[in-house]
mmCIF file of C-alpha atoms and ligand atoms in Angstrom:
data_model
loop_
_atom_site.group_PDB
_atom_site.id
_atom_site.type_symbol
_atom_site.label_atom_id
_atom_site.label_comp_id
_atom_site.label_asym_id
_atom_site.label_seq_id
_atom_site.Cartn_x
_atom_site.Cartn_y
_atom_site.Cartn_z
ATOM 1 C CA MET A 1 -0.114 -0.129 -0.135
ATOM 2 C CA GLU A 2 0.856 3.458 -0.766
ATOM 3 C CA GLN A 3 0.333 7.003 1.579
ATOM 4 C CA THR A 4 0.645 10.092 -0.038
ATOM 5 C CA ILE A 5 1.839 12.802 2.645
ATOM 6 C CA ARG A 6 1.758 16.232 1.182
ATOM 7 C CA ILE A 7 4.913 18.133 2.815
ATOM 8 C CA LYS A 8 5.572 22.341 2.563
ATOM 9 C CA TYR A 9 9.141 22.858 2.309
ATOM 10 C CA LEU A 10 10.053 26.099 4.974
ATOM 11 C CA SER A 11 13.540 26.235 3.002
ATOM 12 C CA ASN A 12 14.698 25.830 -0.535
ATOM 13 C CA GLN A 13 18.371 25.093 0.647
ATOM 14 C CA ILE A 14 17.529 21.338 1.214
ATOM 15 C CA GLU A 15 16.986 18.239 -1.021
ATOM 16 C CA LYS A 16 13.844 17.195 -0.773
ATOM 17 C CA LEU A 17 13.197 14.385 1.137
ATOM 18 C CA ASP A 18 13.304 10.921 -0.817
ATOM 19 C CA TYR A 19 11.284 7.704 0.002
ATOM 20 C CA ILE A 20 13.626 4.815 -0.558
ATOM 21 C CA ASP A 21 12.140 1.572 -2.019
ATOM 22 C CA GLY A 22 14.044 -1.764 -0.600
ATOM 23 C CA LYS A 23 16.700 -0.036 1.816
ATOM 24 C CA SER A 24 15.103 1.229 4.705
ATOM 25 C CA ASP A 25 12.024 2.480 4.500
ATOM 26 C CA TRP A 26 13.296 5.101 7.166
ATOM 27 C CA ILE A 27 13.103 8.319 5.229
ATOM 28 C CA ASP A 28 16.487 10.974 6.276
ATOM 29 C CA LEU A 29 15.916 14.075 7.151
ATOM 30 C CA ARG A 30 18.036 17.426 6.779
ATOM 31 C CA ALA A 31 19.343 20.213 8.731
ATOM 32 C CA ALA A 32 17.869 23.273 7.623
ATOM 33 C CA GLU A 33 19.548 25.807 8.806
ATOM 34 C CA ASP A 34 24.297 25.807 9.575
ATOM 35 C CA VAL A 35 24.647 25.957 13.275
ATOM 36 C CA VAL A 36 27.690 25.963 15.615
ATOM 37 C CA MET A 37 27.065 24.109 18.167
ATOM 38 C CA LYS A 38 29.759 24.308 21.652
ATOM 39 C CA ALA A 39 30.081 20.542 23.803
ATOM 40 C CA GLY A 40 27.074 20.829 26.169
ATOM 41 C CA GLU A 41 25.067 23.061 24.190
ATOM 42 C CA PHE A 42 20.981 22.348 23.278
ATOM 43 C CA LYS A 43 19.529 22.802 20.005
ATOM 44 C CA LEU A 44 16.440 22.404 18.360
ATOM 45 C CA ILE A 45 17.366 21.962 14.586
ATOM 46 C CA PRO A 46 15.275 23.200 12.378
ATOM 47 C CA LEU A 47 14.163 20.541 9.891
ATOM 48 C CA GLY A 48 12.791 22.475 7.014
ATOM 49 C CA ILE A 49 9.271 20.814 6.713
ATOM 50 C CA ALA A 50 6.180 20.768 7.882
ATOM 51 C CA MET A 51 3.546 18.158 7.331
ATOM 52 C CA GLU A 52 0.384 16.876 6.797
ATOM 53 C CA LEU A 53 0.381 13.116 7.898
ATOM 54 C CA PRO A 54 -2.628 10.795 6.641
ATOM 55 C CA GLN A 55 -5.786 10.417 9.199
ATOM 56 C CA GLY A 56 -4.910 8.031 11.722
ATOM 57 C CA TYR A 57 -0.972 8.519 11.708
ATOM 58 C CA GLU A 58 1.859 9.557 13.970
ATOM 59 C CA ALA A 59 5.404 10.495 13.109
ATOM 60 C CA HIS A 60 8.673 8.817 14.228
ATOM 61 C CA VAL A 61 11.659 10.821 13.885
ATOM 62 C CA VAL A 62 15.090 8.960 15.571
ATOM 63 C CA PRO A 63 18.908 10.062 14.648
ATOM 64 C CA ARG A 64 20.344 8.365 12.416
ATOM 65 C CA SER A 65 23.361 5.512 13.496
ATOM 66 C CA SER A 66 26.027 7.568 12.608
ATOM 67 C CA THR A 67 24.404 10.891 13.906
ATOM 68 C CA PHE A 68 26.740 10.723 16.835
ATOM 69 C CA LYS A 69 29.282 8.865 14.687
ATOM 70 C CA THR A 70 29.726 12.072 12.832
ATOM 71 C CA TRP A 71 28.289 15.867 14.915
ATOM 72 C CA GLY A 72 28.753 14.037 18.449
ATOM 73 C CA LEU A 73 24.829 14.818 18.431
ATOM 74 C CA ILE A 74 22.508 13.291 21.281
ATOM 75 C CA GLN A 75 18.390 13.646 20.456
ATOM 76 C CA VAL A 76 18.066 14.895 23.552
ATOM 77 C CA ASN A 77 14.589 13.231 23.589
ATOM 78 C CA SER A 78 15.071 9.440 22.237
ATOM 79 C CA MET A 79 12.723 9.720 19.792
ATOM 80 C CA GLY A 80 10.197 12.910 18.272
ATOM 81 C CA ILE A 81 6.401 12.403 18.423
ATOM 82 C CA ILE A 82 5.046 14.324 15.360
ATOM 83 C CA ASP A 83 1.515 14.076 16.149
ATOM 84 C CA CYS A 84 -1.039 14.051 12.942
ATOM 85 C CA SER A 85 -2.249 17.731 14.238
ATOM 86 C CA TYR A 86 1.071 18.977 13.594
ATOM 87 C CA CYS A 87 0.520 19.914 10.107
ATOM 88 C CA GLY A 88 -0.111 24.098 9.723
ATOM 89 C CA ASP A 89 2.045 25.639 7.515
ATOM 90 C CA GLN A 90 3.998 26.926 10.345
ATOM 91 C CA ASP A 91 4.098 23.477 12.024
ATOM 92 C CA GLN A 92 8.356 22.911 11.169
ATOM 93 C CA TRP A 93 9.726 19.781 12.195
ATOM 94 C CA PHE A 94 12.594 20.058 14.674
ATOM 95 C CA VAL A 95 15.010 17.580 16.304
ATOM 96 C CA PRO A 96 15.952 18.384 20.216
ATOM 97 C CA MET A 97 20.000 17.971 20.002
ATOM 98 C CA TYR A 98 22.475 18.059 23.010
ATOM 99 C CA ALA A 99 26.178 18.208 21.356
ATOM 100 C CA THR A 100 28.777 16.361 23.534
ATOM 101 C CA ARG A 101 31.142 18.248 21.664
ATOM 102 C CA ASP A 102 31.811 21.079 19.749
ATOM 103 C CA THR A 103 30.802 20.351 16.438
ATOM 104 C CA GLU A 104 29.115 21.984 13.178
ATOM 105 C CA ILE A 105 26.093 21.074 11.485
ATOM 106 C CA HIS A 106 25.617 21.933 7.610
ATOM 107 C CA ILE A 107 22.529 22.755 5.797
ATOM 108 C CA ASN A 108 21.226 19.540 4.375
ATOM 109 C CA ASP A 109 23.183 17.047 6.340
ATOM 110 C CA ARG A 110 21.173 14.082 7.293
ATOM 111 C CA ILE A 111 20.979 13.975 11.042
ATOM 112 C CA ALA A 112 17.723 12.298 11.388
ATOM 113 C CA GLN A 113 15.872 9.594 9.786
ATOM 114 C CA PHE A 114 11.874 9.002 10.393
ATOM 115 C CA ARG A 115 8.841 7.086 9.296
ATOM 116 C CA ILE A 116 4.974 7.026 10.408
ATOM 117 C CA MET A 117 2.991 5.273 12.307
ATOM 118 C CA GLU A 118 -0.744 3.946 12.919
ATOM 119 C CA ASN A 119 -2.098 5.388 15.814
ATOM 120 C CA GLN A 120 -2.781 2.994 18.718
ATOM 121 C CA PRO A 121 -5.868 2.347 19.815
ATOM 122 C CA LYS A 122 -7.888 4.500 22.170
ATOM 123 C CA ILE A 123 -7.439 3.453 25.454
ATOM 124 C CA ARG A 124 -9.330 3.388 28.936
ATOM 125 C CA PHE A 125 -7.605 2.491 31.839
ATOM 126 C CA GLU A 126 -9.883 0.289 34.201
ATOM 127 C CA MET A 127 -8.971 0.447 37.781
ATOM 128 C CA THR A 128 -8.549 -2.510 39.885
ATOM 129 C CA GLU A 129 -6.209 -3.897 43.363
ATOM 130 C CA HIS A 130 -5.256 -7.413 41.716
ATOM 131 C CA LEU A 131 -4.480 -7.965 38.692
ATOM 132 C CA GLY A 132 -4.246 -11.561 39.099
ATOM 133 C CA ASN A 133 -1.939 -12.719 37.288
ATOM 134 C CA SER A 134 1.902 -14.113 38.761
ATOM 135 C CA ASN A 135 4.779 -11.968 38.537
ATOM 136 C CA ARG A 136 7.454 -11.678 35.910
ATOM 137 C CA GLY A 137 9.701 -10.624 38.730
ATOM 138 C CA GLY A 138 11.106 -7.235 38.655
ATOM 139 C CA PHE A 139 13.078 -4.590 36.589
ATOM 140 C CA GLY A 140 15.855 -6.460 34.395
ATOM 141 C CA SER A 141 15.152 -9.585 36.242
ATOM 142 C CA THR A 142 15.353 -11.676 32.784
ATOM 143 C CA GLY A 143 18.411 -13.889 32.156
ATOM 144 C CA ARG A 144 19.456 -13.318 36.376
ATOM 145 C CA SER A 145 20.629 -17.241 37.587
HETATM 146 O O1 LIG B 201 10.942 15.822 18.584
HETATM 147 C C1 LIG B 201 10.224 16.045 18.061
HETATM 148 C C2 LIG B 201 9.327 16.422 18.856
HETATM 149 C C3 LIG B 201 7.843 17.415 18.917
HETATM 150 N N1 LIG B 201 8.377 17.926 17.305
HETATM 151 C C4 LIG B 201 6.351 18.769 17.384
HETATM 152 C C5 LIG B 201 5.929 17.790 16.578
HETATM 153 C C6 LIG B 201 4.380 17.776 17.879
HETATM 154 O O2 LIG B 201 3.002 17.046 17.412
HETATM 155 C C7 LIG B 201 5.011 19.058 18.561
HETATM 156 C C8 LIG B 201 4.412 18.787 20.837
HETATM 157 O O3 LIG B 201 5.213 17.403 20.340
HETATM 158 P P1 LIG B 201 5.006 16.683 21.958
HETATM 159 O O4 LIG B 201 3.436 17.048 22.556
HETATM 160 O O5 LIG B 201 5.821 15.029 22.324
HETATM 161 O O6 LIG B 201 5.701 17.575 22.750
HETATM 162 P P2 LIG B 201 4.728 18.863 23.820
HETATM 163 O O7 LIG B 201 6.067 18.726 25.236
HETATM 164 O O8 LIG B 201 4.336 17.195 24.813
HETATM 165 O O9 LIG B 201 4.403 19.744 24.055
HETATM 166 P P3 LIG B 201 2.721 19.876 23.253
HETATM 167 O O10 LIG B 201 2.547 20.765 25.141
HETATM 168 O O11 LIG B 201 3.350 21.280 22.325
HETATM 169 O O12 LIG B 201 1.791 18.872 22.945
HETATM 170 O O13 LIG B 201 5.857 19.135 18.817
HETATM 171 C C9 LIG B 201 9.194 17.972 16.762
HETATM 172 O O14 LIG B 201 8.848 18.934 15.887
HETATM 173 N N2 LIG B 201 10.411 17.739 16.530
#
C-alpha cells in the first residue's frame, strides 16, 4: 500500500525528502540551517519541513545510526513524536539535540530519520486492586540466576 503525504518545504536550500524503496523505509531528514554548537549546548535544529500526515498516523523521528559518530549529537527526547494535528504551514519539524563535543552541522546534512506509524487504539484505564497474574520478577530480572 502507498500513502501520500502533503509536504511544505520551509527552506529551498535542502534537498527534497526521498523514500528509497527496498533499502530502509525510514526517510532521512536534513538540517535546514548551518548550526555551530559548543560541547554541552542544546539546540532545536530545524528540519525545514511541515507535513500533513495521513489521518490516523503519527511520525517517529530518531537519529541516524551515524549521527553520534559524525557530529557528536544526542537527540535529547530519544524519539520525537509528530502528531497528526501538527500540520499547519508553520508547524516545522525540529529535532532537539545535545552536543557532546564542539561540532558543526551544515545545511542539508542528514541528521535524523523518520517513519510514520498507525496511532494506537483508544485506551480506557480500568482500576483494579488485583491484576490476578503471576509476577514476572522485577525490572531487569530476565536471565539473572
Ligand atoms: O522531536 C520533536 C518532538 C515534537 N515536535 C513537534 C511535533 C509535535 O506534534 C509537537 C508537540 O510534541 P509533543 O506533544 O511531543 O510535545 P509536548 O512537550 O508534549 O508539547 P505540546 O504541549 O505542544 O504537546 O512538537 C517536533 O517537531 N520534534
